[in-house]
CSV table of C-alpha atoms in Angstrom, one decimal:
chain,number,residue,atom,x,y,z
J,27,GLU,CA,9.3,-2.6,-10.9
J,28,PRO,CA,7.0,-1.4,-8.1
J,29,GLU,CA,4.9,-4.0,-6.5
J,30,VAL,CA,2.2,-4.5,-3.9
J,31,THR,CA,3.5,-6.3,-0.8
J,32,GLN,CA,1.6,-8.0,1.9
J,33,THR,CA,2.5,-9.3,5.4
J,34,PRO,CA,2.3,-11.8,6.9
J,35,SER,CA,2.3,-14.4,4.1
J,36,HIS,CA,0.6,-16.8,6.4
J,37,GLN,CA,-1.4,-16.1,9.6
J,38,VAL,CA,-2.8,-18.8,11.9
J,39,THR,CA,-5.3,-17.6,14.5
J,40,GLN,CA,-7.9,-19.0,16.8
J,41,MET,CA,-11.6,-18.5,16.3
J,42,GLY,CA,-12.7,-15.3,18.0
J,43,GLN,CA,-9.3,-13.6,17.8
J,44,GLU,CA,-8.7,-10.3,16.0
J,45,VAL,CA,-6.3,-10.2,13.1
J,46,ILE,CA,-4.8,-7.4,11.1
J,47,LEU,CA,-3.6,-8.1,7.6
J,48,ARG,CA,-1.2,-5.5,6.2
J,49,CYS,CA,-0.6,-4.3,2.7
J,50,VAL,CA,1.8,-1.8,1.2
J,51,PRO,CA,0.3,-0.6,-2.1
J,52,ILE,CA,2.4,0.8,-4.9
J,53,SER,CA,3.5,4.2,-3.8
J,54,ASN,CA,1.7,6.6,-6.2
J,55,HIS,CA,-1.5,4.6,-6.2
J,56,LEU,CA,-4.7,6.1,-4.8
J,57,TYR,CA,-7.2,3.3,-4.9
J,58,PHE,CA,-6.9,0.3,-2.7
J,59,TYR,CA,-8.8,-3.0,-2.5
J,60,TRP,CA,-9.2,-6.2,-0.6
J,61,TYR,CA,-10.3,-9.4,-2.1
J,62,ARG,CA,-10.5,-12.9,-0.7
J,63,GLN,CA,-10.3,-16.3,-2.2
J,64,ILE,CA,-11.5,-19.3,-0.2
J,65,LEU,CA,-9.3,-22.3,-1.1
J,66,GLY,CA,-10.2,-23.7,-4.5
J,67,GLN,CA,-12.9,-21.1,-5.1
J,68,LYS,CA,-13.3,-17.8,-7.0
J,69,VAL,CA,-11.9,-14.5,-6.0
J,70,GLU,CA,-14.5,-12.3,-4.2
J,71,PHE,CA,-14.4,-8.5,-3.8
J,72,LEU,CA,-14.5,-7.2,-0.2
J,73,VAL,CA,-13.9,-3.5,-0.3
J,74,SER,CA,-12.5,-0.6,-2.2
J,75,PHE,CA,-11.0,2.5,-0.5
J,76,TYR,CA,-10.2,5.9,-1.9
J,77,ASN,CA,-9.5,9.3,-0.3
J,78,ASN,CA,-9.5,7.8,3.2
J,79,GLU,CA,-12.9,6.3,3.0
J,80,ILE,CA,-14.6,3.2,1.7
J,81,SER,CA,-15.9,3.6,-1.9
J,82,GLU,CA,-17.6,0.2,-2.3
J,83,LYS,CA,-18.1,-2.8,-0.1
J,84,SER,CA,-19.6,-6.2,-0.7
J,85,GLU,CA,-22.1,-8.2,1.4
J,86,ILE,CA,-19.2,-10.2,2.8
J,87,PHE,CA,-17.7,-7.0,4.3
J,88,ASP,CA,-19.9,-6.9,7.4
J,89,ASP,CA,-19.3,-5.2,10.8
J,90,GLN,CA,-16.6,-7.7,11.6
J,91,PHE,CA,-14.4,-6.2,8.9
J,92,SER,CA,-12.7,-2.8,8.8
J,93,VAL,CA,-10.0,-1.1,6.7
J,94,GLU,CA,-7.6,1.6,7.5
J,95,ARG,CA,-4.8,3.6,6.0
J,96,PRO,CA,-3.0,4.4,9.2
J,97,ASP,CA,-0.1,6.2,7.5
J,98,GLY,CA,1.0,7.2,4.0
J,99,SER,CA,2.1,3.7,3.0
J,100,ASN,CA,0.1,0.9,4.8
J,101,PHE,CA,-3.4,-0.3,4.1
J,102,THR,CA,-4.8,-2.7,6.6
J,103,LEU,CA,-7.7,-5.1,6.8
J,104,LYS,CA,-8.9,-6.0,10.3
J,105,ILE,CA,-11.2,-8.8,11.2
J,106,ARG,CA,-12.5,-8.2,14.7
J,107,SER,CA,-13.5,-11.7,15.8
J,108,THR,CA,-12.5,-14.4,13.3
J,109,LYS,CA,-14.7,-17.3,12.3
J,110,LEU,CA,-13.7,-20.6,10.8
J,111,GLU,CA,-15.3,-19.4,7.5
J,112,ASP,CA,-12.9,-16.5,7.4
J,113,SER,CA,-10.1,-18.9,6.4
J,114,ALA,CA,-9.0,-17.8,3.0
J,115,MET,CA,-6.3,-16.1,1.0
J,116,TYR,CA,-6.7,-12.4,1.2
J,117,PHE,CA,-5.3,-10.3,-1.6
J,118,CYS,CA,-4.6,-6.6,-1.5
J,119,ALA,CA,-4.6,-4.7,-4.8
J,120,SER,CA,-4.0,-1.1,-5.7
J,121,SER,CA,-4.6,1.1,-8.7
J,122,ASP,CA,-3.6,4.7,-9.7
J,123,GLY,CA,-7.2,5.1,-10.8
J,124,SER,CA,-6.3,6.6,-14.1
J,125,TRP,CA,-7.7,5.4,-17.4
J,126,GLN,CA,-4.6,5.5,-19.4
J,127,GLY,CA,-5.4,4.0,-22.8
J,128,GLY,CA,-8.8,3.2,-21.3
J,129,VAL,CA,-7.2,0.8,-18.8
J,130,HIS,CA,-7.8,0.9,-15.1
J,131,GLU,CA,-5.6,-1.9,-13.9
J,132,GLN,CA,-5.4,-3.3,-10.4
J,133,TYR,CA,-2.1,-4.7,-9.3
J,134,PHE,CA,-2.3,-7.6,-6.8
J,135,GLY,CA,-0.1,-8.5,-3.9
J,136,PRO,CA,1.1,-12.0,-3.2
J,137,GLY,CA,-1.7,-12.6,-0.6
J,138,THR,CA,-1.9,-13.5,3.0
J,139,ARG,CA,-3.2,-17.0,3.8
J,140,LEU,CA,-5.4,-16.8,6.9
J,141,THR,CA,-6.1,-20.0,8.7
J,142,VAL,CA,-8.7,-19.8,11.5
J,143,THR,CA,-8.7,-22.9,13.9
R,11,GLU,CA,-27.4,-9.4,-10.3
R,12,LEU,CA,-23.8,-9.0,-11.5
R,13,LYS,CA,-22.6,-12.4,-12.6
R,14,VAL,CA,-19.6,-13.7,-14.4
R,15,GLU,CA,-19.6,-17.3,-15.6
R,16,GLN,CA,-16.7,-19.3,-16.9
R,17,ASN,CA,-16.6,-22.6,-18.6
R,18,PRO,CA,-15.2,-25.1,-18.4
R,19,LEU,CA,-14.2,-25.1,-14.8
R,20,PHE,CA,-11.6,-27.8,-15.4
R,21,LEU,CA,-9.7,-28.7,-18.5
R,22,SER,CA,-7.1,-31.3,-19.0
R,23,MET,CA,-5.4,-31.4,-22.4
R,24,GLN,CA,-2.4,-32.7,-24.2
R,25,GLU,CA,0.5,-30.5,-25.3
R,26,GLY,CA,0.1,-29.3,-28.8
R,27,LYS,CA,-3.7,-29.1,-28.8
R,28,ASN,CA,-5.9,-26.0,-29.1
R,29,TYR,CA,-8.7,-25.1,-26.8
R,30,THR,CA,-10.9,-22.2,-25.7
R,31,ILE,CA,-12.1,-20.9,-22.4
R,32,TYR,CA,-15.4,-19.0,-22.3
R,33,CYS,CA,-16.4,-16.1,-20.1
R,34,ASN,CA,-20.0,-14.9,-20.0
R,35,TYR,CA,-21.2,-11.9,-18.0
R,36,SER,CA,-24.6,-10.7,-17.1
R,37,THR,CA,-24.7,-6.9,-17.7
R,38,THR,CA,-23.2,-4.4,-20.0
R,39,SER,CA,-19.5,-3.8,-19.5
R,40,ASP,CA,-16.7,-2.6,-21.7
R,41,ARG,CA,-13.9,-3.8,-19.5
R,42,LEU,CA,-12.9,-7.4,-19.1
R,43,TYR,CA,-9.7,-8.7,-17.6
R,44,TRP,CA,-8.0,-12.1,-17.8
R,45,TYR,CA,-5.8,-13.2,-14.9
R,46,ARG,CA,-3.6,-16.2,-14.4
R,47,GLN,CA,-3.0,-17.8,-11.0
R,48,ASP,CA,-0.4,-20.5,-10.3
R,49,PRO,CA,-1.1,-22.7,-7.2
R,50,GLY,CA,-0.5,-20.8,-4.0
R,51,LYS,CA,0.4,-17.6,-5.9
R,52,SER,CA,-1.0,-14.3,-6.6
R,53,LEU,CA,-3.0,-13.1,-9.6
R,54,GLU,CA,-1.1,-12.1,-12.7
R,55,SER,CA,-2.7,-9.8,-15.2
R,56,LEU,CA,-2.8,-11.3,-18.7
R,57,PHE,CA,-5.1,-9.1,-20.8
R,58,VAL,CA,-7.4,-6.1,-20.5
R,59,LEU,CA,-10.1,-6.0,-23.1
R,60,LEU,CA,-11.8,-2.6,-23.5
R,61,SER,CA,-14.1,-2.6,-26.4
R,62,ASN,CA,-16.3,-4.7,-28.7
R,63,GLY,CA,-14.2,-6.7,-31.1
R,64,ALA,CA,-11.0,-6.2,-29.0
R,65,VAL,CA,-8.5,-9.0,-29.6
R,66,LYS,CA,-5.2,-9.3,-27.8
R,67,GLN,CA,-2.5,-11.9,-28.2
R,68,GLU,CA,0.5,-12.9,-26.1
R,69,GLY,CA,2.4,-15.9,-27.1
R,70,ARG,CA,0.1,-18.9,-27.3
R,71,LEU,CA,-2.8,-17.0,-25.7
R,72,MET,CA,-5.3,-14.9,-27.5
R,73,ALA,CA,-8.2,-13.1,-25.8
R,74,SER,CA,-11.3,-11.5,-27.5
R,75,LEU,CA,-14.3,-9.6,-26.4
R,76,ASP,CA,-17.8,-9.5,-27.8
R,77,THR,CA,-19.7,-6.9,-25.8
R,78,LYS,CA,-23.0,-7.5,-27.6
R,79,ALA,CA,-22.9,-11.2,-26.7
R,80,ARG,CA,-21.4,-10.4,-23.3
R,81,LEU,CA,-18.8,-13.0,-24.1
R,82,SER,CA,-15.0,-13.2,-23.9
R,83,THR,CA,-12.9,-16.1,-25.0
R,84,LEU,CA,-9.3,-17.1,-24.1
R,85,HIS,CA,-7.9,-19.3,-26.8
R,86,ILE,CA,-4.9,-21.5,-26.3
R,87,THR,CA,-2.9,-22.5,-29.3
R,88,ALA,CA,-0.6,-25.5,-29.3
R,89,ALA,CA,-0.6,-25.7,-25.5
R,90,VAL,CA,2.6,-26.3,-23.6
R,91,HIS,CA,3.0,-27.5,-20.0
R,92,ASP,CA,4.0,-24.1,-18.7
R,93,LEU,CA,0.5,-22.8,-19.4
R,94,SER,CA,-0.9,-25.1,-16.7
R,95,ALA,CA,-2.6,-22.7,-14.2
R,96,THR,CA,-6.0,-21.4,-13.2
R,97,TYR,CA,-7.3,-18.7,-15.5
R,98,PHE,CA,-9.9,-16.2,-14.2
R,99,CYS,CA,-11.9,-13.6,-16.1
R,100,ALA,CA,-13.1,-10.6,-14.2
R,101,VAL,CA,-15.4,-7.8,-15.2
R,102,ASP,CA,-15.5,-4.2,-14.1
R,103,PHE,CA,-19.2,-3.2,-14.1
R,104,ASP,CA,-20.3,0.4,-13.9
R,105,SER,CA,-16.8,1.9,-13.7
R,106,ASN,CA,-16.8,1.5,-9.9
R,107,TYR,CA,-13.5,-0.3,-10.0
R,108,GLN,CA,-15.0,-3.4,-8.3
R,109,LEU,CA,-14.0,-6.5,-10.2
R,110,ILE,CA,-16.5,-9.4,-10.3
R,111,TRP,CA,-14.8,-12.7,-10.9
R,112,GLY,CA,-15.6,-15.9,-12.7
R,113,ALA,CA,-15.0,-19.1,-10.9
R,114,GLY,CA,-11.8,-19.8,-12.8
R,115,THR,CA,-10.8,-22.5,-15.2
R,116,LYS,CA,-8.2,-24.9,-13.9
R,117,LEU,CA,-6.0,-25.9,-16.9
R,118,ILE,CA,-3.8,-28.9,-16.8
R,119,ILE,CA,-1.6,-29.5,-19.8
R,120,LYS,CA,0.0,-33.0,-20.0
R,121,PRO,CA,3.3,-33.5,-21.7
């Protein structure tokens, strides 16, 4: 069964460093998302991406964040200068955007745990 | 403001008991999702509820949606230890594909 994959599974970085989190969405999907979950807290929407541009973004997604689809398969989240509070699990999700049976379902990757020290 | 509230946030129960998790949301939506998350793992889709009165069941879990009350429930029947996890509800407002999440209910089922 097709699945969303993410690399790395765990990234440790120092405050102020740039990190790139990588995702490979399901191959025929057109909509891509990033969410984050601070340890023990709820999942928060960061950004959605369609047709090579951002569709929606939350207040969390400030100028420190950017997303890119550099080729036909990868979808990346870049944090330019990491802060301690960026430590979280980052989930990528993808969707084909269709409403089959009224369902628009997002499929989540396993997550990347980002630790900023 | 788009808000999704779950309660309880923590639930410890014995095997064999029944219980209900509640999910309230702030604004009209016809799409509500329930996810399960095991510790350190990703989010597993359980149910998608699309319309008022929708009810879905999978094993010991049953989810329902009342769009007029802006309320969804996840009912656990005769709980077993394997159902221990954190359960999230999430709502898709305005068809913009952005999911707004509840805080999650951490469910511990003791043998």
